[in-house]
Structure formats: structure tokens, C-alpha cells
CSV table of C-alpha atoms in Angstrom, one decimal:
chain,number,residue,atom,x,y,z
A,281,UNK,CA,158.7,58.7,-19.4
A,282,UNK,CA,158.3,59.2,-23.0
A,283,UNK,CA,160.0,57.8,-26.0
A,284,UNK,CA,159.8,59.5,-29.3
A,285,UNK,CA,160.2,57.3,-32.3
A,286,UNK,CA,159.7,56.7,-36.2
A,287,UNK,CA,158.7,53.3,-37.3
A,288,UNK,CA,161.7,51.2,-38.5
A,289,UNK,CA,164.2,53.7,-37.6
A,290,UNK,CA,167.0,53.5,-35.1
A,291,UNK,CA,164.4,54.4,-32.4
A,292,UNK,CA,163.4,50.6,-32.6
A,293,UNK,CA,166.4,49.9,-30.1
A,294,UNK,CA,165.2,51.9,-27.1
A,295,UNK,CA,161.7,50.7,-28.0
A,296,UNK,CA,162.9,47.1,-27.5
A,297,UNK,CA,164.5,47.8,-24.3
A,298,UNK,CA,161.7,49.2,-22.7
A,299,UNK,CA,159.7,46.4,-23.5
A,300,UNK,CA,162.1,43.9,-22.5
A,301,UNK,CA,162.5,45.6,-19.2
A,302,UNK,CA,158.8,46.1,-18.9
A,303,UNK,CA,159.1,49.8,-18.1
A,304,UNK,CA,156.2,52.2,-17.8
A,305,UNK,CA,157.0,54.3,-21.1
A,306,UNK,CA,154.8,56.1,-23.4
A,307,UNK,CA,155.7,55.4,-27.0
A,308,UNK,CA,155.0,58.7,-29.1
A,309,UNK,CA,155.3,58.6,-32.8
A,310,UNK,CA,157.0,61.3,-34.6
A,311,UNK,CA,156.1,62.3,-38.2
A,312,UNK,CA,159.4,61.7,-40.7
A,313,UNK,CA,158.4,64.7,-43.1
A,314,UNK,CA,157.1,67.6,-40.9
A,315,UNK,CA,158.5,66.5,-37.5
A,316,UNK,CA,155.2,66.5,-35.5
A,317,UNK,CA,154.3,64.1,-32.9
A,318,UNK,CA,150.9,62.0,-33.1
A,319,UNK,CA,149.8,64.5,-30.4
A,320,UNK,CA,150.1,67.3,-32.8
A,321,UNK,CA,153.4,68.8,-31.2
A,322,UNK,CA,156.5,70.2,-32.6
A,323,UNK,CA,159.3,67.5,-32.2
A,324,UNK,CA,161.9,70.2,-32.5
A,325,UNK,CA,160.8,71.7,-29.0
A,326,UNK,CA,161.9,68.0,-27.8
A,327,UNK,CA,165.0,67.7,-29.9
A,328,UNK,CA,166.3,70.7,-31.8
A,329,UNK,CA,168.2,68.6,-34.1
A,330,UNK,CA,164.9,66.9,-35.4
A,331,UNK,CA,166.2,63.2,-35.0
A,332,UNK,CA,164.8,60.4,-32.9
A,333,UNK,CA,165.2,58.4,-30.6
A,334,UNK,CA,164.6,61.1,-27.7
A,335,UNK,CA,163.7,60.3,-24.2
A,336,UNK,CA,161.7,62.7,-21.9
A,337,UNK,CA,162.1,61.8,-18.4
A,338,UNK,CA,159.6,62.9,-15.6
A,339,UNK,CA,161.5,65.7,-14.4
A,340,UNK,CA,161.7,67.3,-18.0
A,341,UNK,CA,165.1,66.4,-18.7
A,342,UNK,CA,165.6,64.7,-22.3
A,343,UNK,CA,168.2,62.4,-23.4
A,344,UNK,CA,169.0,62.8,-27.2
A,345,UNK,CA,171.5,59.7,-28.3
A,346,UNK,CA,170.4,56.5,-28.7
A,347,UNK,CA,173.3,54.5,-27.0
A,348,UNK,CA,173.1,56.6,-24.1
A,349,UNK,CA,169.2,56.1,-23.8
A,350,UNK,CA,169.5,52.5,-23.9
A,351,UNK,CA,172.2,52.3,-21.1
A,352,UNK,CA,169.6,54.7,-19.3
A,353,UNK,CA,166.8,52.4,-19.5
A,354,UNK,CA,168.9,49.3,-18.6
A,355,UNK,CA,169.8,51.0,-15.9
A,356,UNK,CA,166.5,51.3,-14.2
A,357,UNK,CA,166.4,47.6,-13.9
A,358,UNK,CA,169.9,46.4,-13.4
A,359,UNK,CA,169.1,43.1,-12.3
A,360,UNK,CA,167.6,42.2,-15.7
A,361,UNK,CA,171.3,42.3,-17.0
A,362,UNK,CA,170.6,44.2,-20.2
A,363,UNK,CA,173.8,46.2,-19.3
A,364,UNK,CA,176.8,45.4,-16.9
A,365,UNK,CA,177.1,47.5,-13.9
A,366,UNK,CA,178.5,50.8,-14.2
A,367,UNK,CA,182.3,51.0,-13.4
A,368,UNK,CA,182.9,47.3,-14.6
A,369,UNK,CA,185.2,46.4,-17.3
A,370,UNK,CA,182.2,44.6,-18.8
A,371,UNK,CA,180.6,47.9,-19.1
A,372,UNK,CA,183.3,49.7,-21.0
A,373,UNK,CA,183.2,46.5,-23.4
A,374,UNK,CA,179.5,46.9,-23.8
A,375,UNK,CA,180.1,50.9,-24.5
A,376,UNK,CA,182.9,49.9,-26.9
A,377,UNK,CA,180.6,48.0,-28.8
A,378,UNK,CA,177.6,50.5,-28.7
A,379,UNK,CA,180.3,53.2,-30.1
A,380,UNK,CA,181.4,50.9,-32.9
A,381,UNK,CA,177.6,50.4,-33.9
A,382,UNK,CA,177.0,53.9,-33.9
A,383,UNK,CA,180.1,55.1,-35.8
A,384,UNK,CA,180.8,52.3,-38.2
A,385,UNK,CA,177.3,50.7,-38.7
A,386,UNK,CA,174.9,53.4,-38.1
A,387,UNK,CA,176.8,56.0,-39.8
A,388,UNK,CA,177.8,53.5,-42.6
A,389,UNK,CA,174.4,53.1,-43.5
A,390,UNK,CA,173.7,56.7,-44.3
A,391,UNK,CA,175.3,56.7,-47.9
A,392,UNK,CA,173.1,53.5,-48.8
A,393,UNK,CA,169.9,55.0,-47.3
A,394,UNK,CA,170.2,58.0,-49.4
A,395,UNK,CA,171.8,56.2,-52.6
A,396,UNK,CA,170.5,58.9,-55.0
A,397,UNK,CA,172.2,61.8,-53.0
A,398,UNK,CA,175.3,59.7,-52.3
A,399,UNK,CA,175.9,59.2,-56.0
A,400,UNK,CA,179.2,57.2,-56.8
A,401,UNK,CA,180.1,57.3,-53.2
A,402,UNK,CA,177.9,54.5,-52.2
A,403,UNK,CA,180.3,52.3,-54.2
A,404,UNK,CA,183.0,53.2,-51.6
A,405,UNK,CA,180.6,53.3,-48.5
A,406,UNK,CA,179.1,49.8,-49.1
A,407,UNK,CA,182.3,47.7,-49.3
A,408,UNK,CA,183.3,49.2,-45.9
A,409,UNK,CA,180.0,48.8,-44.2
A,410,UNK,CA,180.3,45.3,-45.7
A,411,UNK,CA,183.5,44.6,-44.1
A,412,UNK,CA,182.2,46.0,-40.9
A,413,UNK,CA,179.2,43.1,-40.9
A,414,UNK,CA,181.6,40.4,-41.9
A,415,UNK,CA,183.6,41.2,-38.6
A,416,UNK,CA,180.4,41.0,-36.7
A,417,UNK,CA,179.9,37.5,-38.3
A,418,UNK,CA,183.0,36.5,-37.3
A,419,UNK,CA,182.7,38.0,-33.8
A,420,UNK,CA,179.4,36.2,-33.5
A,421,UNK,CA,181.0,32.7,-34.4
A,422,UNK,CA,181.2,31.6,-30.7
A,423,UNK,CA,178.4,33.6,-29.3
A,424,UNK,CA,174.9,33.7,-29.0
A,425,UNK,CA,174.9,37.5,-28.8
A,426,UNK,CA,176.9,40.5,-29.2
A,427,UNK,CA,178.6,40.4,-26.0
A,428,UNK,CA,178.3,36.7,-24.8
A,429,UNK,CA,175.4,34.3,-23.7
A,430,UNK,CA,172.8,37.0,-22.8
A,431,UNK,CA,170.9,39.6,-24.7
A,432,UNK,CA,172.0,43.2,-24.0
A,433,UNK,CA,171.4,46.8,-25.2
A,434,UNK,CA,173.7,46.2,-28.1
A,435,UNK,CA,171.8,43.3,-29.4
A,436,UNK,CA,168.7,45.9,-29.5
A,437,UNK,CA,170.9,48.7,-31.4
A,438,UNK,CA,172.3,46.2,-33.7
A,439,UNK,CA,168.9,44.6,-34.6
A,440,UNK,CA,167.2,47.9,-35.2
A,441,UNK,CA,170.1,48.8,-37.7
A,442,UNK,CA,170.7,45.4,-39.6
A,443,UNK,CA,166.9,45.4,-40.3
A,444,UNK,CA,167.4,48.1,-42.8
A,445,UNK,CA,169.4,45.6,-45.1
A,446,UNK,CA,167.8,42.4,-43.6
A,447,UNK,CA,164.4,42.8,-43.1
A,448,UNK,CA,161.9,42.6,-46.1
A,449,UNK,CA,159.1,44.0,-43.8
A,450,UNK,CA,161.1,47.3,-43.8
A,451,UNK,CA,161.4,47.8,-47.5
A,452,UNK,CA,158.8,50.4,-47.4
A,453,UNK,CA,160.6,52.2,-44.8
A,454,UNK,CA,164.1,51.6,-45.4
A,455,UNK,CA,165.6,49.9,-48.6
A,456,UNK,CA,169.5,49.7,-48.2
A,457,UNK,CA,171.3,47.8,-51.1
A,458,UNK,CA,173.1,45.5,-48.9
A,459,UNK,CA,172.2,41.8,-47.9
A,460,UNK,CA,173.5,39.3,-45.4
A,461,UNK,CA,172.4,36.0,-47.0
A,462,UNK,CA,176.0,34.8,-46.9
A,463,UNK,CA,176.6,35.7,-43.1
A,464,UNK,CA,175.5,32.6,-41.4
A,465,UNK,CA,176.3,33.7,-37.8
A,466,UNK,CA,174.4,37.3,-38.4
A,467,UNK,CA,171.7,35.5,-40.1
A,468,UNK,CA,171.2,33.0,-37.0
A,469,UNK,CA,171.7,35.8,-34.5
A,470,UNK,CA,169.1,37.9,-36.4
A,471,UNK,CA,166.5,35.1,-36.1
A,472,UNK,CA,167.4,34.7,-32.3
A,473,UNK,CA,166.7,38.3,-31.5
A,474,UNK,CA,163.7,38.5,-33.9
A,475,UNK,CA,162.0,35.9,-32.1
A,476,UNK,CA,162.3,37.5,-28.6
A,477,UNK,CA,158.8,38.4,-27.4
A,478,UNK,CA,159.7,42.1,-26.7
A,479,UNK,CA,161.2,42.4,-30.3
A,480,UNK,CA,158.1,41.3,-31.6
A,481,UNK,CA,155.8,43.4,-29.5
A,482,UNK,CA,158.2,46.6,-30.4
A,483,UNK,CA,157.6,45.8,-34.2
A,484,UNK,CA,153.9,45.5,-33.9
A,485,UNK,CA,153.9,48.6,-31.7
A,486,UNK,CA,155.4,50.5,-34.5
A,487,UNK,CA,152.7,49.6,-36.8
A,488,UNK,CA,155.0,47.3,-38.9
A,489,UNK,CA,154.3,43.8,-40.4
A,490,UNK,CA,156.3,41.0,-38.6
A,491,UNK,CA,157.0,38.3,-41.2
């Protein structure tokens, strides 16, 4: 399998999942500006949309949406418990959380990441995103991780997203004008996830500085 990524982007999520599972995955960097890979290939031939992540399978099929990719990877080693079994109510809860992260958090960051283009709209978008993170903070009040007492693919996804406003070591890539210093449960969760071996390995593999 080949995972196409850009440093510090949302593709950090499946990168973490692949390392958590110890899967045989080739990580291929994509240039943010011209969409060429570090092997000199045109990434648009892999994903016509041009965005990451993309997971190329051995049979040539390509998965192009992060929440789907992390579930696919988790299902390669179901015994690891990064996603509940398909068809269970717990799996639907996980998918519910992944959908929330994708539509409310991931997309909610877009105006903040492109503040110049967003203009005055940022003053509408930021309070909404702050409310969503406040909800996550409350959700984590009695949990170590998003889905309970164990790390899942949802935590990998949120870690990648939260870093855009949380991690000083990402400022050269993404600099969203939002901070979570007052959200203590989220802060504690972030530290727990950041301390995982697979997370630190993924950060270093993407050429980021781990502070």
C-alpha cells in the first residue's frame, strides 16, 4: 500500500494509524504547491481532486477520503481495536464521530487557515469552531479518548486537526488563529495522544519537529 501525504496536513491521521498497526505502507510525500510526489509523479493521476490523503492499494484501487482510509487500515488488523467490528453499534458511533470531525472540525478550520481570503467571514467561522471544540472538551471529561478508554482512529483524526491550532511546531505549515489553552480536558487528551510512540514516529517521518 502507498499513502500519499503532505506534512502536517490531515493525512497525518492515516499516517498515525498505519504506524499504530505496524502495516507495510510506503509513505509518499506530495508537494503542496505543484502536486508532484517526491518520486516526480503527477499526484492528479492518483487523485483527480488533488487533495490528500490518498491510499493506493496493491490492486490499483485508490481510496481518497481520510475517514474511509483510516477505517480501511483499522480493518486490516481488527484485533488491534482501532475500530469496532463492522455492523456493530459501536462502529456506527465511531462513524458518527468521524463524520462530526470531518464536517464540523475539519471543514470548520478552512476559513481560519485561509484567513486572508475569508475576510470578515472568519469572525463567523471562529466562534462556531470554538463551540465545537468546547463540546469535545466536555465529551472528554470522563474519557481518556474520544470513544472511551482506548485509542481509536477517531483520536488520530482529531490529533491531526487539533494540531493546526494547538501545536507550535506546525506554525510554519498551518497557523489557525484559535487556541485551546482553556480547554483542560482537550489539553490532557492532546498530551496523551502526542506521547504515543506511533504518533511521535509519524511526526518525525513527516519531517516535523517534535516539541
